Amino acid sequence: MEAELRRGPVTFAPKDPARSGHLVFHTEDGAETLAELSLAEAVPALCQDRLPEAHPAVRFWRTATITALELVGRRHIEPAADAGHHSSSWRLSRSEGDVTARIEALEAQAPEGVTHIRAYLDAVADYLALPDMDAGVRISLRIELPGGLESLDAAPADGRFVVAVQVHCLADEAVVVDAADLWARPDRFGPGSRADAMLSVRRAAQACPPLERLLRQQVPDRLPLDDDEVTDLLGGGVERLAAIGVGVRWPEELSGRLSVAAVIPTSGPLTRRRRQRTSDDEPTFDSTELLHMRWRISLDHDAGDDGSDGELTRSELDELARTRGPIARVRDRWVLVDPRLARKAGDTEPKAVGALDALGAALTGTAEIDDELVSVVPTGWLRQLRERIADPEAAHERIDAPAALAADLRDYQLRGLRWLHRMTALGLGACLADDMGLGKTITLIALHLHRQSDESTAGPTLVVCPASLLGNWEREIERFAPGIPVRRYHGADRDLDTVLRQADGGFVVTTYGTMRADVFHHADDGRDDDSTDAGDEPVLGEQPAPDEQPAPRTDPGADAVPSVPTLATAPWGMVVVDEAQHVKNARSKTARALRTISAPARVALTGTPVENNLSELWAILDWTNPGLLGSLGGFRARWAEPIESGREPQATETARRLSRLVAPFLLRRRKSDPGIAPELPPKTQTDRPVALTTEQERLYRSVAQETMEKIRASSGMARRGLILALLTALKQVCNHPAQYLKEPLGAPGRSGKLTLLDELVTTITAENDAVLIFTQYVGMARLIEEHFVARGTPIQVLHGGTPVDQRERMVRRFQESEPGEAPVFVLSLKAAGTGLNLTRAGHVVHYDRWWNPAVEEQATDRAYRIGQTRPVQVHRLIAEGTVEDRIAAMLRTKRELADAVLGSGEAALSELSDAELADLIALDPRR
Amino acid sequence: MSELAKGFPAFAPRKRRTRRAQTWWGNAWIDALEESSLDGDALRRGRAWAHGGHVGTIAVSPGRISATVYGDDHTPYETLVALDQLSDADWDRLLDQIAAKAGHVAALLERDMPEELVDTADDAGVRLLPGMDDLEPRCTCDDWGHPCTHAAALCYQASWLLDTDPFLLLLMRGCGEEDLLADLQRRNADPASMADAPRLDPAAIDRIVSDAASRATELLTQASAVSRIR
């Protein structure tokens, strides 16, 4: 028993029937109620606890309970006399002298305030006599064959079948009685059980109309069924009843079971291309193909000695097809016949299935054909294809990391590369959804390089990503694939023709906003895209307004200059969308624009667990593999609704089938996976370059220009002071215009860094991880707080002025609360002195640079320290083309020099000459 | 049974104006009101007042439904609509008829009133739903209308209450839900078992006593095991 409950007084609240009384536990002062326990909860709890230091009332109720148990154990109970027509309540025997003596002795020990002692003893007796009562019941149906099998040989007659209603006790599934018994012996399950059973029968009748006749009877126990009604039951009634939790049991005499499956493809190929293929060929996939399908009907458990698998012969099928009524004789056995199966037996028409539907059916093992879920047997190349892709990480091919890749791939990255290669080579799209920090970008770069080695797959790769990630892509490509061209298609003066020529065999990176603007001809220079499509996101289910749907530029012939390539028509070798969750709404302009871009290979990258959000999953996979999951409406009806309904067992079963369907196309590894974690270095540092916004650029230039003029005109201490002030001012501009201007946050999208931080935090919190954000400035910490509070992300801010006790509370909250409750912790770097242990965080963000590696390391080690078992990823945000960028480069390339120059932090910079300083701070956003 | 009464908080004004109720029995109630009215204007105003939230807390009890209804100038009027209660003999016949079909009991438990149930009652000579002139309005207003606007407003809202809970009709006819269901359960029990129902057979008693004794012994074993360990 919980310690808290032991400390206060306890009273008994009698109820009718007696066993439903409650023990009420109070707070120590007796003022408030802590818990009301039923006897089913209280009796075992009182028995199984010696109750040290418990309140006298608690100890008394334990003694009372044991007294009652001893008396009942000696069979001193009797039906309560006043229980109306039938006794559905019990009590301690009144006639036994022993009982009376024990009760009186017990009453003499009662502490003050304890009453209803006799009522409690009777209640315990009643509970022990009828513990399962009141738990509720469910029903099931049993189909009987009163005349036995012999009756089937005679001519069909109504009433050969009888349905009997069975009632199950929910408290104990083993307890089953016929409805007839429940009505005859009402003490069986408790007073409410007949009402429950009647309600269940009423619901069953709504699913299966013949059962309505049960409701016209006084006791809904048994009912003769005519053959047509049994046929209805076989042809869908059973499924409808199962959906409301009513099972149906068929007579055991009818042991033979017919089963049906769709065989895809049958031997004869339907399209010309398939005919040319030999069995040695690699299976490839063409979603436009049509495949033959046929029904296979077999008698289960009839796999003969001759190797036959029980499949019925044509003549047996013909006979089955002629069957009228619910039963037929097959191979000397009586079997039940589902009318839908009988129709299929007679169906010799060849049927065509789209290749994509066939693939989906092969993967799930089931297909919905004419609103009916049937099992599917894939054969031939379809089976080979399924085996080849069913396990994404199976090593079918021995391709290695491309020689041009300037890095070693970790094992799981190599598995990811092989999977991406396998899928794209088959003509299938893929979504790599590994946790952030596992190296999706490098894996993708490796895939690009590998595809260049084969003429049939070579070609430029288009990367579409949020604007805040453009710089990151460029740097990673330059770092891991040196010499491979990468061009930015972005900004007002962008020119696809030039970019394509320069990026031959390499990468073109663009943003969602630019792509949207290009495809829809918007007078949008693509600079201001906020990297999400929030602006044009229609509410799901709403049709976009007509004026929002200008014809996408898919047809170059319609253009004035047909030869100019567009994003949609350029000869891409592959299209990649990064942070693919941005296209989660398939009706948004971003998603529609994306769909106009054709490419032989499509890869989506995302770090958020898309498998948890079914419409997001649909949107991403419907781009990578159009049609695989059907229309959004169809997907909802077949998959999302049953899964989200929570109705078991359908929900779990449907989720299992969906995951079989999706698994080949979606690879998600977590940092914490046992196979992954050992491969990760304990600490990974990533520079995250990010572009300034137009506002930031303007501000940066004017601050630099004004202050440089003053610096040139000054000397000595004044000069050094001005230089430090300049550096601080520029860093603040890079952080956020509002920080420099000492304004409130204002409109979103003013700071490139904050936009990127938002992206990172979104992904990190979606992964249920936590993050530490370091900044040197309390002002910036406040702005970050304001931003995340506005978007509803729980955030804590700790700075030098935070009182010690509050610090400790925040740290405890960060370390100990449930995932998602306090995932974001902002610390001003100076505040992060010693004594903070923040090992909960898997990510550390340095929002601005200290320019003193030692200080940054120390901060990072708040998250990564001895005892930390998980890898930590460090993100350093760097404003591109600014003084931050240049100093970061110095730190990277000339570490020793940097240590010498910057050992004392920014102060060293105050000794620079005018020219050196001007070089250092000059803004060069387009490197 | 006069202590039986149920109160319902006032309906807030409704935007969507509907002439009819949601259920067939709610509509039968409205028909009874409208068919016996001589004043179409009073009905129209009553409907508008019902939707406009002019009716205060509604009390339903055997033989009547009542409320304070507020006029356009917020003057309160005590309004009630009376309905005959069924006699004990009527109830006896009616409950026997209902209990004879499991479906009727189940329907009532789900707040549904099958037409067949009302027909069955009619066959037994029991009028469950009010017909023309069965609803007798009384009001403290000076209006001579029959019904007056206030009573009409109350009746329209009463039909909304009946929509959600047909037991209210049975309550007005004189029997509360709990008594009714208990009685129906009793009457619905298998008639064959009724003869010996008052007493359990000795074998069943013995089985229950034995089961209870072994449960008690098991719990005691756990209790003493705990005592030994600690």
PDB file of N, CA and C in Angstrom, chain A residues 470-536:
ATOM      1  N   LEU A 470      20.983  25.945 -46.641  1.00  0.00           N
ATOM      2  CA  LEU A 470      21.723  26.045 -47.908  1.00  0.00           C
ATOM      3  C   LEU A 470      23.226  25.983 -47.678  1.00  0.00           C
ATOM      4  N   GLY A 471      23.690  26.823 -46.758  1.00  0.00           N
ATOM      5  CA  GLY A 471      25.122  26.919 -46.506  1.00  0.00           C
ATOM      6  C   GLY A 471      25.678  25.582 -46.024  1.00  0.00           C
ATOM      7  N   ASN A 472      24.924  24.932 -45.188  1.00  0.00           N
ATOM      8  CA  ASN A 472      25.355  23.653 -44.660  1.00  0.00           C
ATOM      9  C   ASN A 472      25.564  22.627 -45.772  1.00  0.00           C
ATOM     10  N   TRP A 473      24.607  22.592 -46.706  1.00  0.00           N
ATOM     11  CA  TRP A 473      24.744  21.656 -47.829  1.00  0.00           C
ATOM     12  C   TRP A 473      25.997  21.950 -48.635  1.00  0.00           C
ATOM     13  N   GLU A 474      26.195  23.224 -48.943  1.00  0.00           N
ATOM     14  CA  GLU A 474      27.370  23.577 -49.744  1.00  0.00           C
ATOM     15  C   GLU A 474      28.652  23.141 -49.059  1.00  0.00           C
ATOM     16  N   ARG A 475      28.737  23.426 -47.772  1.00  0.00           N
ATOM     17  CA  ARG A 475      29.990  23.104 -47.082  1.00  0.00           C
ATOM     18  C   ARG A 475      30.209  21.605 -46.982  1.00  0.00           C
ATOM     19  N   GLU A 476      29.129  20.881 -46.704  1.00  0.00           N
ATOM     20  CA  GLU A 476      29.293  19.437 -46.573  1.00  0.00           C
ATOM     21  C   GLU A 476      29.717  18.817 -47.908  1.00  0.00           C
ATOM     22  N   ILE A 477      29.120  19.325 -48.993  1.00  0.00           N
ATOM     23  CA  ILE A 477      29.490  18.777 -50.309  1.00  0.00           C
ATOM     24  C   ILE A 477      30.952  19.102 -50.605  1.00  0.00           C
ATOM     25  N   GLU A 478      31.351  20.358 -50.334  1.00  0.00           N
ATOM     26  CA  GLU A 478      32.747  20.731 -50.581  1.00  0.00           C
ATOM     27  C   GLU A 478      33.697  19.895 -49.726  1.00  0.00           C
ATOM     28  N   ARG A 479      33.248  19.596 -48.512  1.00  0.00           N
ATOM     29  CA  ARG A 479      34.118  18.875 -47.602  1.00  0.00           C
ATOM     30  C   ARG A 479      34.215  17.394 -47.970  1.00  0.00           C
ATOM     31  N   PHE A 480      33.060  16.781 -48.280  1.00  0.00           N
ATOM     32  CA  PHE A 480      33.073  15.327 -48.470  1.00  0.00           C
ATOM     33  C   PHE A 480      33.236  14.917 -49.931  1.00  0.00           C
ATOM     34  N   ALA A 481      32.967  15.845 -50.847  1.00  0.00           N
ATOM     35  CA  ALA A 481      33.148  15.517 -52.264  1.00  0.00           C
ATOM     36  C   ALA A 481      33.924  16.650 -52.912  1.00  0.00           C
ATOM     37  N   PRO A 482      35.179  16.845 -52.498  1.00  0.00           N
ATOM     38  CA  PRO A 482      35.933  17.978 -53.023  1.00  0.00           C
ATOM     39  C   PRO A 482      36.058  17.869 -54.539  1.00  0.00           C
ATOM     40  N   GLY A 483      35.897  18.983 -55.208  1.00  0.00           N
ATOM     41  CA  GLY A 483      36.013  18.967 -56.667  1.00  0.00           C
ATOM     42  C   GLY A 483      34.677  18.756 -57.359  1.00  0.00           C
ATOM     43  N   ILE A 484      33.696  18.275 -56.641  1.00  0.00           N
ATOM     44  CA  ILE A 484      32.369  18.118 -57.251  1.00  0.00           C
ATOM     45  C   ILE A 484      31.673  19.480 -57.178  1.00  0.00           C
ATOM     46  N   PRO A 485      31.212  19.980 -58.339  1.00  0.00           N
ATOM     47  CA  PRO A 485      30.612  21.316 -58.312  1.00  0.00           C
ATOM     48  C   PRO A 485      29.311  21.344 -57.515  1.00  0.00           C
ATOM     49  N   VAL A 486      29.129  22.442 -56.791  1.00  0.00           N
ATOM     50  CA  VAL A 486      27.855  22.666 -56.124  1.00  0.00           C
ATOM     51  C   VAL A 486      27.472  24.113 -56.363  1.00  0.00           C
ATOM     52  N   ARG A 487      26.256  24.326 -56.838  1.00  0.00           N
ATOM     53  CA  ARG A 487      25.808  25.674 -57.163  1.00  0.00           C
ATOM     54  C   ARG A 487      24.504  25.964 -56.451  1.00  0.00           C
ATOM     55  N   ARG A 488      24.410  27.209 -56.002  1.00  0.00           N
ATOM     56  CA  ARG A 488      23.216  27.674 -55.331  1.00  0.00           C
ATOM     57  C   ARG A 488      22.249  28.215 -56.369  1.00  0.00           C
ATOM     58  N   TYR A 489      21.011  27.726 -56.376  1.00  0.00           N
ATOM     59  CA  TYR A 489      19.997  28.318 -57.248  1.00  0.00           C
ATOM     60  C   TYR A 489      19.051  29.067 -56.327  1.00  0.00           C
ATOM     61  N   HIS A 490      19.307  30.355 -56.196  1.00  0.00           N
ATOM     62  CA  HIS A 490      18.664  31.106 -55.122  1.00  0.00           C
ATOM     63  C   HIS A 490      18.913  32.578 -55.375  1.00  0.00           C
ATOM     64  N   GLY A 491      18.022  33.420 -54.936  1.00  0.00           N
ATOM     65  CA  GLY A 491      18.244  34.862 -55.058  1.00  0.00           C
ATOM     66  C   GLY A 491      17.615  35.426 -56.313  1.00  0.00           C
ATOM     67  N   ALA A 492      17.563  36.769 -56.345  1.00  0.00           N
ATOM     68  CA  ALA A 492      16.833  37.453 -57.408  1.00  0.00           C
ATOM     69  C   ALA A 492      17.460  37.232 -58.787  1.00  0.00           C
ATOM     70  N   ASP A 493      18.788  37.130 -58.838  1.00  0.00           N
ATOM     71  CA  ASP A 493      19.451  37.048 -60.141  1.00  0.00           C
ATOM     72  C   ASP A 493      19.763  35.612 -60.536  1.00  0.00           C
ATOM     73  N   ARG A 494      19.029  34.668 -59.984  1.00  0.00           N
ATOM     74  CA  ARG A 494      19.324  33.264 -60.277  1.00  0.00           C
ATOM     75  C   ARG A 494      19.046  32.943 -61.743  1.00  0.00           C
ATOM     76  N   ASP A 495      19.832  32.019 -62.280  1.00  0.00           N
ATOM     77  CA  ASP A 495      19.697  31.671 -63.688  1.00  0.00           C
ATOM     78  C   ASP A 495      19.974  30.173 -63.813  1.00  0.00           C
ATOM     79  N   LEU A 496      18.933  29.431 -64.031  1.00  0.00           N
ATOM     80  CA  LEU A 496      19.040  27.973 -63.988  1.00  0.00           C
ATOM     81  C   LEU A 496      19.977  27.433 -65.064  1.00  0.00           C
ATOM     82  N   ASP A 497      19.919  28.061 -66.243  1.00  0.00           N
ATOM     83  CA  ASP A 497      20.736  27.606 -67.355  1.00  0.00           C
ATOM     84  C   ASP A 497      22.218  27.602 -66.963  1.00  0.00           C
ATOM     85  N   THR A 498      22.676  28.751 -66.444  1.00  0.00           N
ATOM     86  CA  THR A 498      24.078  28.879 -66.036  1.00  0.00           C
ATOM     87  C   THR A 498      24.410  27.895 -64.925  1.00  0.00           C
ATOM     88  N   VAL A 499      23.534  27.852 -63.947  1.00  0.00           N
ATOM     89  CA  VAL A 499      23.774  26.978 -62.801  1.00  0.00           C
ATOM     90  C   VAL A 499      23.920  25.530 -63.256  1.00  0.00           C
ATOM     91  N   LEU A 500      23.045  25.117 -64.173  1.00  0.00           N
ATOM     92  CA  LEU A 500      23.095  23.734 -64.647  1.00  0.00           C
ATOM     93  C   LEU A 500      24.405  23.457 -65.375  1.00  0.00           C
ATOM     94  N   ARG A 501      24.840  24.432 -66.178  1.00  0.00           N
ATOM     95  CA  ARG A 501      26.096  24.225 -66.918  1.00  0.00           C
ATOM     96  C   ARG A 501      27.273  24.107 -65.953  1.00  0.00           C
ATOM     97  N   GLN A 502      27.264  24.951 -64.928  1.00  0.00           N
ATOM     98  CA  GLN A 502      28.378  24.931 -63.976  1.00  0.00           C
ATOM     99  C   GLN A 502      28.347  23.721 -63.062  1.00  0.00           C
ATOM    100  N   ALA A 503      27.138  23.195 -62.825  1.00  0.00           N
ATOM    101  CA  ALA A 503      27.009  22.109 -61.852  1.00  0.00           C
ATOM    102  C   ALA A 503      26.972  20.749 -62.529  1.00  0.00           C
ATOM    103  N   ASP A 504      27.597  20.642 -63.685  1.00  0.00           N
ATOM    104  CA  ASP A 504      27.551  19.394 -64.443  1.00  0.00           C
ATOM    105  C   ASP A 504      28.046  18.227 -63.573  1.00  0.00           C
ATOM    106  N   GLY A 505      27.203  17.235 -63.417  1.00  0.00           N
ATOM    107  CA  GLY A 505      27.599  16.079 -62.611  1.00  0.00           C
ATOM    108  C   GLY A 505      27.689  16.377 -61.123  1.00  0.00           C
ATOM    109  N   GLY A 506      27.254  17.541 -60.733  1.00  0.00           N
ATOM    110  CA  GLY A 506      27.348  17.891 -59.320  1.00  0.00           C
ATOM    111  C   GLY A 506      25.985  18.186 -58.731  1.00  0.00           C
ATOM    112  N   PHE A 507      25.971  19.146 -57.813  1.00  0.00           N
ATOM    113  CA  PHE A 507      24.750  19.448 -57.079  1.00  0.00           C
ATOM    114  C   PHE A 507      24.223  20.843 -57.386  1.00  0.00           C
ATOM    115  N   VAL A 508      22.909  20.983 -57.421  1.00  0.00           N
ATOM    116  CA  VAL A 508      22.276  22.295 -57.398  1.00  0.00           C
ATOM    117  C   VAL A 508      21.459  22.344 -56.116  1.00  0.00           C
ATOM    118  N   VAL A 509      21.704  23.361 -55.297  1.00  0.00           N
ATOM    119  CA  VAL A 509      20.917  23.459 -54.070  1.00  0.00           C
ATOM    120  C   VAL A 509      19.983  24.659 -54.172  1.00  0.00           C
ATOM    121  N   THR A 510      18.759  24.440 -53.771  1.00  0.00           N
ATOM    122  CA  THR A 510      17.779  25.526 -53.804  1.00  0.00           C
ATOM    123  C   THR A 510      16.885  25.423 -52.580  1.00  0.00           C
ATOM    124  N   THR A 511      16.018  26.414 -52.425  1.00  0.00           N
ATOM    125  CA  THR A 511      15.149  26.419 -51.248  1.00  0.00           C
ATOM    126  C   THR A 511      13.715  26.115 -51.657  1.00  0.00           C
ATOM    127  N   TYR A 512      12.932  25.726 -50.663  1.00  0.00           N
ATOM    128  CA  TYR A 512      11.507  25.485 -50.926  1.00  0.00           C
ATOM    129  C   TYR A 512      10.858  26.730 -51.516  1.00  0.00           C
ATOM    130  N   GLY A 513      11.241  27.895 -50.982  1.00  0.00           N
ATOM    131  CA  GLY A 513      10.631  29.140 -51.440  1.00  0.00           C
ATOM    132  C   GLY A 513      10.951  29.421 -52.903  1.00  0.00           C
ATOM    133  N   THR A 514      12.213  29.243 -53.286  1.00  0.00           N
ATOM    134  CA  THR A 514      12.609  29.489 -54.665  1.00  0.00           C
ATOM    135  C   THR A 514      11.877  28.531 -55.600  1.00  0.00           C
ATOM    136  N   MET A 515      11.823  27.271 -55.191  1.00  0.00           N
ATOM    137  CA  MET A 515      11.152  26.292 -56.028  1.00  0.00           C
ATOM    138  C   MET A 515       9.681  26.662 -56.228  1.00  0.00           C
ATOM    139  N   ARG A 516       9.047  27.077 -55.132  1.00  0.00           N
ATOM    140  CA  ARG A 516       7.637  27.464 -55.187  1.00  0.00           C
ATOM    141  C   ARG A 516       7.474  28.652 -56.129  1.00  0.00           C
ATOM    142  N   ALA A 517       8.344  29.640 -55.951  1.00  0.00           N
ATOM    143  CA  ALA A 517       8.248  30.855 -56.769  1.00  0.00           C
ATOM    144  C   ALA A 517       8.461  30.523 -58.242  1.00  0.00           C
ATOM    145  N   ASP A 518       9.438  29.660 -58.526  1.00  0.00           N
ATOM    146  CA  ASP A 518       9.750  29.329 -59.910  1.00  0.00           C
ATOM    147  C   ASP A 518       8.603  28.599 -60.577  1.00  0.00           C
ATOM    148  N   VAL A 519       8.107  27.597 -59.900  1.00  0.00           N
ATOM    149  CA  VAL A 519       7.088  26.767 -60.524  1.00  0.00           C
ATOM    150  C   VAL A 519       5.800  27.558 -60.717  1.00  0.00           C
ATOM    151  N   PHE A 520       5.504  28.439 -59.764  1.00  0.00           N
ATOM    152  CA  PHE A 520       4.241  29.177 -59.882  1.00  0.00           C
ATOM    153  C   PHE A 520       4.426  30.589 -60.418  1.00  0.00           C
ATOM    154  N   HIS A 521       5.623  30.897 -60.979  1.00  0.00           N
ATOM    155  CA  HIS A 521       5.872  32.219 -61.584  1.00  0.00           C
ATOM    156  C   HIS A 521       5.611  33.361 -60.635  1.00  0.00           C
ATOM    157  N   HIS A 522       5.855  33.182 -59.374  1.00  0.00           N
ATOM    158  CA  HIS A 522       5.549  34.291 -58.480  1.00  0.00           C
ATOM    159  C   HIS A 522       6.568  35.398 -58.646  1.00  0.00           C
ATOM    160  N   ALA A 523       6.099  36.619 -58.439  1.00  0.00           N
ATOM    161  CA  ALA A 523       7.025  37.745 -58.455  1.00  0.00           C
ATOM    162  C   ALA A 523       7.759  37.752 -57.132  1.00  0.00           C
ATOM    163  N   ASP A 524       8.394  36.652 -56.874  1.00  0.00           N
ATOM    164  CA  ASP A 524       9.008  36.396 -55.577  1.00  0.00           C
ATOM    165  C   ASP A 524      10.471  36.192 -55.892  1.00  0.00           C
ATOM    166  N   ASP A 525      11.320  36.959 -55.264  1.00  0.00           N
ATOM    167  CA  ASP A 525      12.718  36.822 -55.651  1.00  0.00           C
ATOM    168  C   ASP A 525      13.389  35.644 -54.951  1.00  0.00           C
ATOM    169  N   GLY A 526      12.605  34.923 -54.145  1.00  0.00           N
ATOM    170  CA  GLY A 526      13.158  33.724 -53.554  1.00  0.00           C
ATOM    171  C   GLY A 526      14.073  34.017 -52.375  1.00  0.00           C
ATOM    172  N   ARG A 527      14.360  35.281 -52.126  1.00  0.00           N
ATOM    173  CA  ARG A 527      15.253  35.618 -51.023  1.00  0.00           C
ATOM    174  C   ARG A 527      14.529  35.494 -49.685  1.00  0.00           C
ATOM    175  N   ASP A 528      13.263  35.809 -49.704  1.00  0.00           N
ATOM    176  CA  ASP A 528      12.584  35.976 -48.429  1.00  0.00           C
ATOM    177  C   ASP A 528      11.922  34.707 -47.948  1.00  0.00           C
ATOM    178  N   ASP A 529      12.239  33.588 -48.612  1.00  0.00           N
ATOM    179  CA  ASP A 529      11.464  32.432 -48.180  1.00  0.00           C
ATOM    180  C   ASP A 529      11.849  32.075 -46.758  1.00  0.00           C
ATOM    181  N   ASP A 530      10.830  31.743 -46.030  1.00  0.00           N
ATOM    182  CA  ASP A 530      11.043  31.500 -44.612  1.00  0.00           C
ATOM    183  C   ASP A 530      11.280  30.022 -44.366  1.00  0.00           C
ATOM    184  N   SER A 531      11.523  29.307 -45.422  1.00  0.00           N
ATOM    185  CA  SER A 531      11.916  27.910 -45.365  1.00  0.00           C
ATOM    186  C   SER A 531      10.801  26.972 -44.914  1.00  0.00           C
ATOM    187  N   THR A 532       9.701  27.511 -44.480  1.00  0.00           N
ATOM    188  CA  THR A 532       8.587  26.606 -44.226  1.00  0.00           C
ATOM    189  C   THR A 532       7.484  27.048 -45.165  1.00  0.00           C
ATOM    190  N   ASP A 533       6.526  26.193 -45.356  1.00  0.00           N
ATOM    191  CA  ASP A 533       5.461  26.643 -46.224  1.00  0.00           C
ATOM    192  C   ASP A 533       4.252  27.049 -45.399  1.00  0.00           C
ATOM    193  N   ALA A 534       4.535  27.562 -44.223  1.00  0.00           N
ATOM    194  CA  ALA A 534       3.438  27.958 -43.338  1.00  0.00           C
ATOM    195  C   ALA A 534       2.546  28.994 -44.011  1.00  0.00           C
ATOM    196  N   GLY A 535       3.155  29.858 -44.772  1.00  0.00           N
ATOM    197  CA  GLY A 535       2.398  30.947 -45.363  1.00  0.00           C
ATOM    198  C   GLY A 535       1.332  30.493 -46.332  1.00  0.00           C
ATOM    199  N   ASP A 536       1.600  29.422 -47.016  1.00  0.00           N
ATOM    200  CA  ASP A 536       0.618  29.035 -48.028  1.00  0.00           C
ATOM    201  C   ASP A 536      -0.061  27.734 -47.666  1.00  0.00           C
TER     202      ASP A 536
END
